[in-house]
Coordinates of C-alpha atoms and ligand atoms in Angstrom, one line a residue:
M1 CA -30.7 -69.4 -21.6
T2 CA -29.1 -66.0 -21.6
T3 CA -30.0 -63.1 -23.9
R4 CA -27.5 -60.4 -24.7
N5 CA -27.7 -57.1 -26.6
P6 CA -27.3 -57.6 -30.3
V7 CA -23.8 -57.8 -31.5
A8 CA -23.0 -55.2 -34.2
K9 CA -22.2 -56.5 -37.7
S10 CA -18.8 -54.8 -37.6
D11 CA -17.9 -56.1 -34.1
S12 CA -14.9 -58.4 -34.2
I13 CA -15.8 -62.1 -33.5
L14 CA -13.3 -64.8 -32.6
I15 CA -14.4 -68.3 -33.1
V16 CA -12.2 -70.8 -31.3
G17 CA -12.4 -74.2 -33.0
A18 CA -12.5 -75.1 -36.7
G19 CA -14.7 -78.2 -36.5
V20 CA -18.3 -78.4 -37.7
F21 CA -19.6 -76.0 -35.0
G22 CA -17.0 -73.3 -35.6
L23 CA -16.9 -73.4 -39.4
S24 CA -20.6 -73.6 -39.9
T25 CA -21.1 -70.7 -37.5
A26 CA -18.4 -68.6 -39.2
L27 CA -20.0 -69.1 -42.6
E28 CA -23.5 -68.4 -41.5
L29 CA -22.5 -65.2 -39.5
N30 CA -20.6 -64.1 -42.5
K31 CA -23.7 -64.6 -44.7
R32 CA -25.7 -62.5 -42.2
G33 CA -23.3 -59.6 -42.6
F34 CA -20.8 -60.0 -39.8
N35 CA -17.7 -58.9 -41.4
N36 CA -14.8 -59.3 -38.9
I37 CA -14.8 -63.0 -38.1
T38 CA -11.6 -64.9 -37.3
V39 CA -11.4 -68.7 -36.7
L40 CA -8.6 -70.0 -34.5
D41 CA -7.4 -73.6 -34.3
R42 CA -4.3 -75.7 -33.4
Y43 CA -4.2 -77.1 -36.9
Q44 CA -5.5 -76.1 -40.3
P45 CA -8.9 -77.5 -41.0
P46 CA -9.7 -80.3 -41.6
V47 CA -8.2 -80.6 -38.1
V48 CA -6.7 -84.1 -38.0
D49 CA -7.8 -85.0 -34.5
S50 CA -11.1 -83.3 -34.3
S51 CA -14.3 -85.3 -34.2
S52 CA -15.4 -83.6 -37.4
V53 CA -12.9 -85.5 -39.6
D54 CA -11.7 -88.8 -40.9
I55 CA -13.3 -90.8 -43.7
S56 CA -16.9 -91.1 -42.7
R57 CA -19.8 -90.0 -40.5
V58 CA -23.3 -91.5 -40.3
I59 CA -26.1 -89.5 -42.0
R60 CA -29.5 -90.5 -40.6
V61 CA -32.8 -88.9 -39.8
E62 CA -33.8 -91.4 -37.1
Y63 CA -34.0 -89.7 -33.7
A64 CA -35.8 -90.2 -30.5
D65 CA -36.3 -86.4 -30.2
E66 CA -38.4 -84.4 -32.6
L67 CA -36.1 -81.3 -32.8
Y68 CA -33.2 -83.3 -34.1
A69 CA -35.4 -85.5 -36.3
K70 CA -36.6 -82.3 -38.0
M71 CA -33.2 -80.8 -38.2
A72 CA -31.8 -84.0 -39.7
R73 CA -34.5 -83.9 -42.4
E74 CA -33.4 -80.4 -43.3
A75 CA -29.8 -81.4 -43.2
L76 CA -30.5 -84.3 -45.5
Q77 CA -31.8 -81.9 -48.1
G78 CA -28.4 -80.1 -47.9
W79 CA -26.5 -83.4 -48.2
M80 CA -28.5 -84.3 -51.3
T81 CA -27.8 -80.9 -52.9
H82 CA -25.1 -78.5 -51.8
F83 CA -22.9 -81.2 -50.3
K84 CA -23.9 -84.1 -52.6
K85 CA -20.3 -84.8 -53.7
H86 CA -19.6 -86.0 -50.2
Y87 CA -22.8 -87.9 -49.4
F88 CA -23.3 -91.6 -50.1
Q89 CA -26.9 -92.8 -49.8
S90 CA -26.1 -96.4 -48.9
G91 CA -29.1 -96.8 -46.7
F92 CA -29.1 -97.0 -42.9
V93 CA -29.9 -100.1 -40.9
M94 CA -30.5 -100.2 -37.1
L95 CA -30.4 -103.6 -35.5
A96 CA -31.5 -104.4 -32.0
D97 CA -32.1 -107.4 -29.7
K98 CA -35.8 -108.6 -29.9
S99 CA -36.1 -107.8 -26.2
G100 CA -36.5 -104.2 -27.4
N101 CA -34.6 -100.9 -27.5
S102 CA -36.1 -97.7 -26.2
Y103 CA -34.3 -95.5 -28.7
L104 CA -35.6 -97.5 -31.6
E105 CA -39.2 -97.4 -30.2
S106 CA -39.0 -93.6 -29.8
S107 CA -37.6 -93.2 -33.3
K108 CA -40.5 -95.1 -34.7
T109 CA -43.0 -92.8 -32.9
I110 CA -41.3 -89.8 -34.4
N111 CA -41.1 -91.4 -37.8
E112 CA -44.9 -91.8 -37.6
S113 CA -45.5 -88.2 -36.6
L114 CA -43.1 -86.7 -39.2
G115 CA -44.2 -89.1 -42.0
G116 CA -40.9 -90.8 -42.3
E117 CA -39.6 -93.6 -44.5
L118 CA -38.6 -96.1 -41.9
T119 CA -39.4 -99.7 -42.5
E120 CA -39.5 -102.1 -39.6
Y121 CA -38.7 -105.8 -39.8
S122 CA -39.6 -108.0 -36.8
E123 CA -37.1 -110.5 -38.2
A124 CA -33.9 -108.7 -39.1
S125 CA -33.0 -111.5 -41.6
Q126 CA -35.8 -110.1 -43.8
V127 CA -33.5 -107.2 -44.5
L128 CA -31.2 -109.5 -46.5
A129 CA -33.8 -109.3 -49.3
K130 CA -33.0 -105.6 -49.7
Y131 CA -29.4 -105.7 -48.8
P132 CA -28.1 -109.2 -49.7
S133 CA -24.5 -108.2 -49.2
I134 CA -24.9 -107.9 -45.4
P135 CA -22.7 -110.8 -44.2
S136 CA -23.9 -110.9 -40.6
N137 CA -26.0 -113.5 -38.9
L138 CA -29.2 -111.6 -38.1
D139 CA -31.1 -114.2 -36.2
G140 CA -32.7 -113.1 -33.0
L141 CA -32.7 -109.4 -34.0
T142 CA -35.2 -106.8 -35.2
A143 CA -34.3 -104.2 -37.8
S144 CA -35.4 -100.8 -38.9
V145 CA -34.3 -99.6 -42.3
N146 CA -34.2 -96.2 -44.0
E147 CA -33.0 -96.1 -47.6
K148 CA -32.7 -92.4 -47.2
G149 CA -29.6 -92.3 -45.1
G150 CA -26.0 -93.4 -45.3
W151 CA -22.7 -91.6 -44.8
A152 CA -20.7 -88.6 -45.6
D153 CA -17.0 -88.1 -46.2
A154 CA -16.3 -86.0 -43.2
E155 CA -12.9 -84.6 -44.2
K156 CA -14.0 -83.6 -47.6
S157 CA -17.2 -82.0 -46.3
I158 CA -15.2 -80.0 -43.8
N159 CA -12.8 -79.0 -46.6
Q160 CA -15.7 -77.6 -48.6
L161 CA -17.0 -75.6 -45.6
N162 CA -13.5 -74.4 -44.9
Q163 CA -13.1 -73.2 -48.5
E164 CA -16.4 -71.5 -48.5
C165 CA -15.5 -69.7 -45.3
S166 CA -12.2 -68.6 -46.8
L167 CA -13.7 -67.4 -50.0
A168 CA -16.3 -65.5 -48.1
G169 CA -13.6 -63.5 -46.2
V170 CA -13.4 -65.3 -42.9
N171 CA -9.9 -65.0 -41.4
F172 CA -8.0 -68.0 -40.1
I173 CA -5.2 -68.3 -37.6
T174 CA -3.7 -71.7 -37.1
G175 CA -0.6 -73.2 -35.6
P176 CA 0.8 -72.1 -32.2
R177 CA -0.7 -68.6 -32.7
G178 CA -4.1 -70.3 -33.1
R179 CA -3.6 -72.6 -30.1
V180 CA -5.8 -71.0 -27.4
L181 CA -4.4 -71.5 -23.9
S182 CA -7.1 -69.5 -22.0
L183 CA -9.8 -66.9 -22.3
R184 CA -8.6 -63.4 -21.6
R185 CA -10.9 -61.6 -19.1
N186 CA -11.4 -58.1 -17.9
G187 CA -13.7 -58.2 -14.9
R188 CA -17.0 -59.9 -16.0
R189 CA -16.0 -59.5 -19.7
V190 CA -14.2 -61.9 -22.0
V191 CA -12.1 -59.7 -24.2
G192 CA -10.2 -62.2 -26.2
V193 CA -7.9 -65.2 -25.9
N194 CA -4.4 -66.0 -24.8
V195 CA -2.5 -68.0 -27.3
A196 CA 0.6 -70.2 -27.4
Q197 CA 2.6 -67.8 -29.5
G198 CA 2.6 -64.0 -29.5
D199 CA 0.3 -61.4 -28.0
P200 CA -3.2 -62.1 -26.9
I201 CA -5.8 -61.9 -29.6
L202 CA -8.6 -59.4 -28.7
A203 CA -12.2 -59.3 -29.9
S204 CA -15.6 -58.0 -29.0
Q205 CA -17.1 -61.5 -28.9
V206 CA -15.5 -64.9 -28.4
I207 CA -17.4 -68.0 -29.5
V208 CA -16.1 -71.2 -27.9
A209 CA -16.6 -74.0 -30.4
T210 CA -13.9 -76.3 -29.1
G211 CA -15.9 -79.6 -28.7
A212 CA -14.1 -82.1 -26.5
W213 CA -11.5 -79.5 -25.5
S214 CA -14.1 -77.0 -24.1
N215 CA -13.8 -77.8 -20.5
R216 CA -10.1 -76.8 -20.6
L217 CA -11.2 -73.2 -21.3
L218 CA -14.2 -73.1 -19.0
P219 CA -15.3 -75.0 -15.9
M220 CA -18.1 -76.7 -17.7
A221 CA -17.4 -80.4 -17.1
H222 CA -21.0 -80.7 -15.6
A223 CA -22.4 -79.6 -19.0
S224 CA -20.0 -81.2 -21.4
S225 CA -17.2 -83.7 -20.9
A226 CA -14.9 -85.5 -23.4
S227 CA -15.3 -89.2 -24.0
G228 CA -13.0 -91.1 -26.4
Q229 CA -14.9 -93.6 -28.6
P230 CA -13.0 -96.4 -30.3
V231 CA -12.7 -96.4 -34.1
G232 CA -10.8 -98.9 -36.2
F233 CA -9.8 -98.8 -39.9
I234 CA -9.0 -101.9 -42.1
Q235 CA -7.5 -101.7 -45.5
L236 CA -9.3 -104.1 -47.9
T237 CA -8.1 -105.3 -51.2
P238 CA -10.4 -104.4 -54.2
E239 CA -11.4 -108.1 -54.2
E240 CA -12.4 -108.0 -50.6
A241 CA -14.2 -104.7 -51.0
E242 CA -16.2 -105.7 -54.1
P243 CA -18.9 -107.8 -52.4
L244 CA -19.4 -105.0 -49.8
R245 CA -20.0 -102.2 -52.2
K246 CA -23.7 -102.1 -51.6
L247 CA -23.5 -102.5 -47.9
P248 CA -25.6 -100.0 -45.9
V249 CA -24.4 -98.3 -42.8
I250 CA -25.3 -100.7 -40.0
I251 CA -25.5 -100.0 -36.3
N252 CA -26.3 -102.7 -33.7
L253 CA -28.1 -100.6 -31.1
S254 CA -27.6 -103.4 -28.5
T255 CA -23.8 -103.2 -28.7
G256 CA -23.3 -99.6 -30.0
I257 CA -21.0 -101.1 -32.8
F258 CA -21.5 -99.6 -36.2
C259 CA -19.8 -100.0 -39.6
F260 CA -19.7 -98.4 -43.0
P261 CA -19.4 -99.8 -46.5
P262 CA -15.8 -99.6 -47.8
T263 CA -14.7 -96.2 -49.2
P264 CA -15.3 -96.2 -52.9
D265 CA -11.8 -95.4 -54.1
T266 CA -9.6 -96.5 -51.3
N267 CA -11.4 -99.6 -49.9
I268 CA -11.1 -98.7 -46.3
L269 CA -13.5 -100.4 -43.9
K270 CA -14.4 -98.5 -40.7
V271 CA -15.9 -99.8 -37.5
A272 CA -16.6 -97.9 -34.4
R273 CA -18.6 -97.9 -31.1
H274 CA -21.2 -95.3 -30.2
G275 CA -20.9 -96.0 -26.5
Y276 CA -20.0 -94.4 -23.1
G277 CA -16.3 -94.3 -24.0
Y278 CA -13.2 -93.5 -22.1
A279 CA -12.2 -90.5 -20.0
T280 CA -8.8 -89.0 -19.3
R281 CA -7.7 -87.0 -16.3
V282 CA -6.0 -83.8 -17.2
P283 CA -4.9 -81.1 -14.7
I284 CA -5.8 -77.5 -15.7
E285 CA -3.1 -74.9 -15.3
D286 CA -3.5 -72.5 -12.4
S287 CA -6.6 -74.3 -11.1
P288 CA -7.4 -77.2 -8.9
R289 CA -9.5 -78.7 -11.7
F290 CA -9.0 -82.0 -13.4
V291 CA -11.0 -82.7 -16.6
S292 CA -11.5 -85.3 -19.2
S293 CA -10.0 -84.0 -22.5
P294 CA -7.9 -84.9 -25.4
K295 CA -4.4 -83.5 -25.6
R296 CA -4.1 -79.8 -26.5
D297 CA -0.5 -79.6 -27.4
G298 CA -0.2 -82.6 -29.8
N299 CA -2.1 -84.6 -32.3
N300 CA -4.5 -87.1 -30.8
A301 CA -4.8 -89.0 -34.0
A302 CA -1.1 -89.9 -34.3
A303 CA -0.5 -92.7 -31.9
S304 CA -2.8 -95.4 -33.4
F305 CA -3.5 -96.6 -29.9
L306 CA -6.7 -98.1 -28.4
P307 CA -7.1 -99.4 -24.9
L308 CA -7.1 -103.2 -24.9
D309 CA -10.8 -103.6 -24.0
A310 CA -11.8 -101.0 -26.6
E311 CA -10.0 -103.0 -29.3
Q312 CA -11.6 -106.2 -28.0
G313 CA -15.0 -104.5 -28.3
L314 CA -14.4 -103.6 -31.9
R315 CA -13.1 -107.1 -32.7
D316 CA -16.2 -108.6 -31.1
G317 CA -18.4 -106.2 -33.1
L318 CA -16.7 -107.1 -36.3
R319 CA -17.1 -110.8 -35.6
Q320 CA -20.8 -110.2 -35.4
L321 CA -21.2 -107.7 -38.2
L322 CA -18.5 -108.5 -40.7
P323 CA -17.1 -111.9 -39.6
A324 CA -14.6 -112.3 -42.4
F325 CA -12.6 -109.3 -41.2
A326 CA -12.7 -110.0 -37.4
N327 CA -9.0 -110.7 -37.3
S328 CA -7.8 -108.4 -40.1
P329 CA -5.0 -106.1 -39.0
W330 CA -5.8 -102.4 -38.3
M331 CA -4.3 -99.9 -40.7
D332 CA -5.2 -97.3 -38.1
R333 CA -7.2 -96.9 -35.0
R334 CA -7.9 -94.1 -32.6
L335 CA -10.3 -92.7 -30.0
C336 CA -12.7 -90.2 -31.5
W337 CA -13.3 -87.4 -29.0
Y338 CA -17.0 -86.7 -28.3
S339 CA -18.1 -83.8 -26.2
D340 CA -20.8 -85.5 -24.2
T341 CA -23.7 -83.7 -22.6
P342 CA -26.2 -85.0 -20.0
E343 CA -29.2 -85.4 -22.4
G344 CA -27.4 -85.4 -25.7
H345 CA -28.4 -81.7 -26.3
F346 CA -25.9 -79.3 -27.8
V347 CA -24.7 -76.3 -25.7
V348 CA -25.4 -73.2 -27.7
D349 CA -25.8 -70.1 -25.6
Y350 CA -24.4 -66.9 -24.2
H351 CA -22.5 -67.5 -21.0
P352 CA -24.8 -66.4 -18.2
A353 CA -21.9 -65.0 -16.1
A354 CA -19.5 -63.6 -18.6
E355 CA -20.1 -60.8 -21.1
G356 CA -18.7 -61.2 -24.6
L357 CA -18.7 -65.0 -24.5
F358 CA -20.9 -67.4 -26.5
L359 CA -20.7 -71.2 -26.5
A360 CA -21.3 -73.5 -29.5
T361 CA -20.2 -76.9 -28.4
G362 CA -21.4 -80.2 -26.8
G363 CA -22.0 -82.1 -30.1
A364 CA -22.6 -85.3 -28.0
G365 CA -21.5 -87.6 -30.8
H366 CA -24.3 -86.7 -33.2
A367 CA -23.8 -83.2 -34.5
F368 CA -21.8 -83.8 -37.7
K369 CA -24.8 -84.8 -39.8
F370 CA -26.2 -81.3 -39.3
L371 CA -23.3 -79.7 -41.1
P372 CA -25.5 -78.2 -43.8
V373 CA -27.8 -76.4 -41.4
L374 CA -26.0 -76.3 -38.0
G375 CA -24.6 -72.8 -38.5
R376 CA -28.1 -71.4 -39.2
Y377 CA -29.4 -72.8 -35.9
I378 CA -26.3 -71.5 -34.0
A379 CA -26.5 -68.0 -35.6
D380 CA -30.2 -67.8 -34.6
C381 CA -29.2 -68.4 -31.0
F382 CA -26.4 -65.9 -31.3
E383 CA -28.8 -63.3 -32.7
N384 CA -31.5 -64.1 -30.1
K385 CA -33.8 -65.4 -32.9
A386 CA -34.1 -69.0 -32.0
S387 CA -37.3 -70.6 -30.8
P388 CA -37.8 -70.8 -27.0
E389 CA -37.7 -74.6 -27.3
I390 CA -34.2 -74.5 -28.8
R391 CA -32.9 -71.9 -26.4
Q392 CA -34.2 -74.0 -23.5
K393 CA -32.7 -77.3 -24.9
W394 CA -29.3 -75.8 -25.7
R395 CA -29.0 -73.5 -22.7
F396 CA -25.8 -73.4 -20.7
R397 CA -26.3 -74.1 -17.1
L398 CA -23.9 -72.9 -14.5
P399 CA -22.6 -75.7 -12.2
T400 CA -24.5 -76.3 -9.0
G401 CA -21.7 -78.3 -7.5
K402 CA -24.0 -81.3 -7.1
E403 CA -23.5 -82.9 -10.5
G404 CA -21.5 -86.1 -11.1
M405 CA -19.6 -86.9 -14.2
V406 CA -21.5 -86.4 -17.5
K407 CA -22.6 -89.7 -18.9
S408 CA -25.8 -90.8 -20.5
G409 CA -26.4 -88.8 -23.6
D410 CA -29.6 -89.3 -25.5
G411 CA -30.3 -93.0 -24.9
S412 CA -28.7 -94.1 -28.2
R413 CA -25.5 -95.5 -26.5
S414 CA -24.7 -99.1 -25.6
G415 CA -21.7 -101.1 -24.5
P416 CA -19.6 -100.9 -21.3
P417 CA -19.9 -97.9 -18.9
L418 CA -17.5 -94.9 -19.2
R419 CA -14.1 -95.9 -17.9
V420 CA -11.4 -93.5 -16.8
L421 CA -8.1 -94.5 -18.5
A422 CA -5.2 -95.6 -16.3
G423 CA -2.2 -93.3 -16.4
H424 CA -0.2 -95.7 -18.5
E425 CA -3.0 -95.9 -21.1
Q426 CA -3.5 -92.1 -21.2
A427 CA 0.3 -91.8 -21.7
K428 CA 0.0 -93.8 -24.9
L429 CA -2.7 -91.6 -26.5
Ligands
NAG501 C1 -11.3 -56.5 -36.8 O1 -11.2 -56.5 -35.4 C2 -9.9 -56.3 -35.0 C3 -9.9 -56.5 -33.4 O2 -10.8 -55.6 -32.9 C4 -9.4 -55.0 -35.4 O3 -8.0 -54.8 -35.0 C5 -9.4 -54.9 -36.9 O4 -9.1 -53.6 -37.3 C6 -10.8 -55.2 -37.4 N1 -10.8 -55.3 -38.8 C7 -11.6 -54.6 -39.6 C8 -11.5 -54.8 -41.1 O5 -12.5 -53.9 -39.2
NAG502 C1 -42.8 -94.6 -40.7 O1 -43.7 -93.6 -41.2 C2 -44.3 -94.0 -42.5 C3 -45.2 -92.8 -42.9 O2 -46.1 -92.5 -41.9 C4 -45.1 -95.3 -42.3 O3 -45.6 -95.7 -43.5 C5 -44.1 -96.4 -41.8 O4 -44.8 -97.6 -41.5 C6 -43.4 -95.9 -40.5 N1 -42.4 -96.9 -40.1 C7 -42.4 -97.4 -38.9 C8 -41.3 -98.4 -38.6 O5 -43.2 -97.2 -38.0
NAG503 C1 -26.1 -107.4 -31.9 O1 -26.0 -107.3 -30.5 C2 -26.6 -108.4 -29.8 C3 -26.5 -108.1 -28.3 O2 -25.3 -108.0 -27.8 C4 -25.7 -109.6 -30.2 O3 -26.3 -110.8 -29.5 C5 -25.8 -109.9 -31.7 O4 -24.9 -110.9 -32.0 C6 -25.3 -108.6 -32.4 N1 -25.5 -108.9 -33.8 C7 -24.8 -108.2 -34.8 C8 -25.1 -108.7 -36.2 O5 -24.1 -107.3 -34.6

């Protein structure tokens, strides 16, 4: 972890990235009196292809790590109050093979120590008494249930945050002028950013909150690398949606497949896989580096393409969880771009080798739920006020040159190993 001299409240701060990291940081720094904050992004928030949008995100407090378990409990308070319009407490059900699941075991230990509300069923079919609308065959599985959990409307939550930022006086630059091509340096110091249109934008401090795009701006693939995770959407008729209204969010930890109840007004069913995902191979300008990253110069959510095996994985998952819809046509599908980190910890730290540069990225596929409190934690790191435990967990490590590709995350993933897409697949994204 790196400590820097305090940033003055009047210093200009550029935040690159208008996802949950960037916006929550902007709002919190503004509340703390920083009065010259500008957020940059390729598109206006809610940014269509960021991993902070689309119709839903899981809200849960179950964690195998006490820090996140505590943060998730604080965040849940925020979801039940300030963001309650966007939060649906449908309940959260984790399924796993009876042979056991280490993530589930650790979550139970933490539930005990934090006085949680998790209920365990050695026979998953017992869950049907509480949630009779679950249409899956649950034989041979165990289940853990928390009624205090569910999902949030991601896009609407980001919209609220965006509006609060705007009303508080945060500046926004979007479009080609907000599309950051590289960091602008002067010796050891980062002094701003080079953008796709017009002069460079200068500032005293640059905060990189670019999620899956981060390793384009900095050589940090050892610390955070993009993985695309398959997501599919199915349009239900009101008649099809009706029996599923009281469905909880369900994840099968043994496959990584999870699904949500249909959206209340629009009856859209969403299924996804929390797995190891897919990588791309993208050359970095003026550098010998290749990284895994979504496109920078176009919309990654537009093509409605999934690799064949990803689509098959979602179909198999549907057949197990929601068999009636296993063959329903997709209304949309895409890869959701995680920024994976070796242990699933976020990367929130001053850059140890560059002045004027702070990182707030590495969501590792589990950051969105912290939306109500994330900015507070990040601002504490920015102001050197965070606990040593957090500074240590979220520190940015310089590459040693010995690392392989980032993979494992926090032990919650399942499914096939990370696969690098073939050129013809990547071309379809
Ligand atoms: C904010 O910072 C920019 C860049 O340093 C500067 O040009 C601008 O005048 C500042 N705005 C205010 C209101 O201080
Ligand atoms: C979770 O914690 C509560 C409170 O300590 C306890 O009553 C419950 O049995 C725990 N659940 C599991 C699955 O261990
Ligand atoms: C959960 O995953 C296991 C392991 O692959 C599988 O056997 C089972 O059918 C799945 N069940 C559901 C309901 O997803």
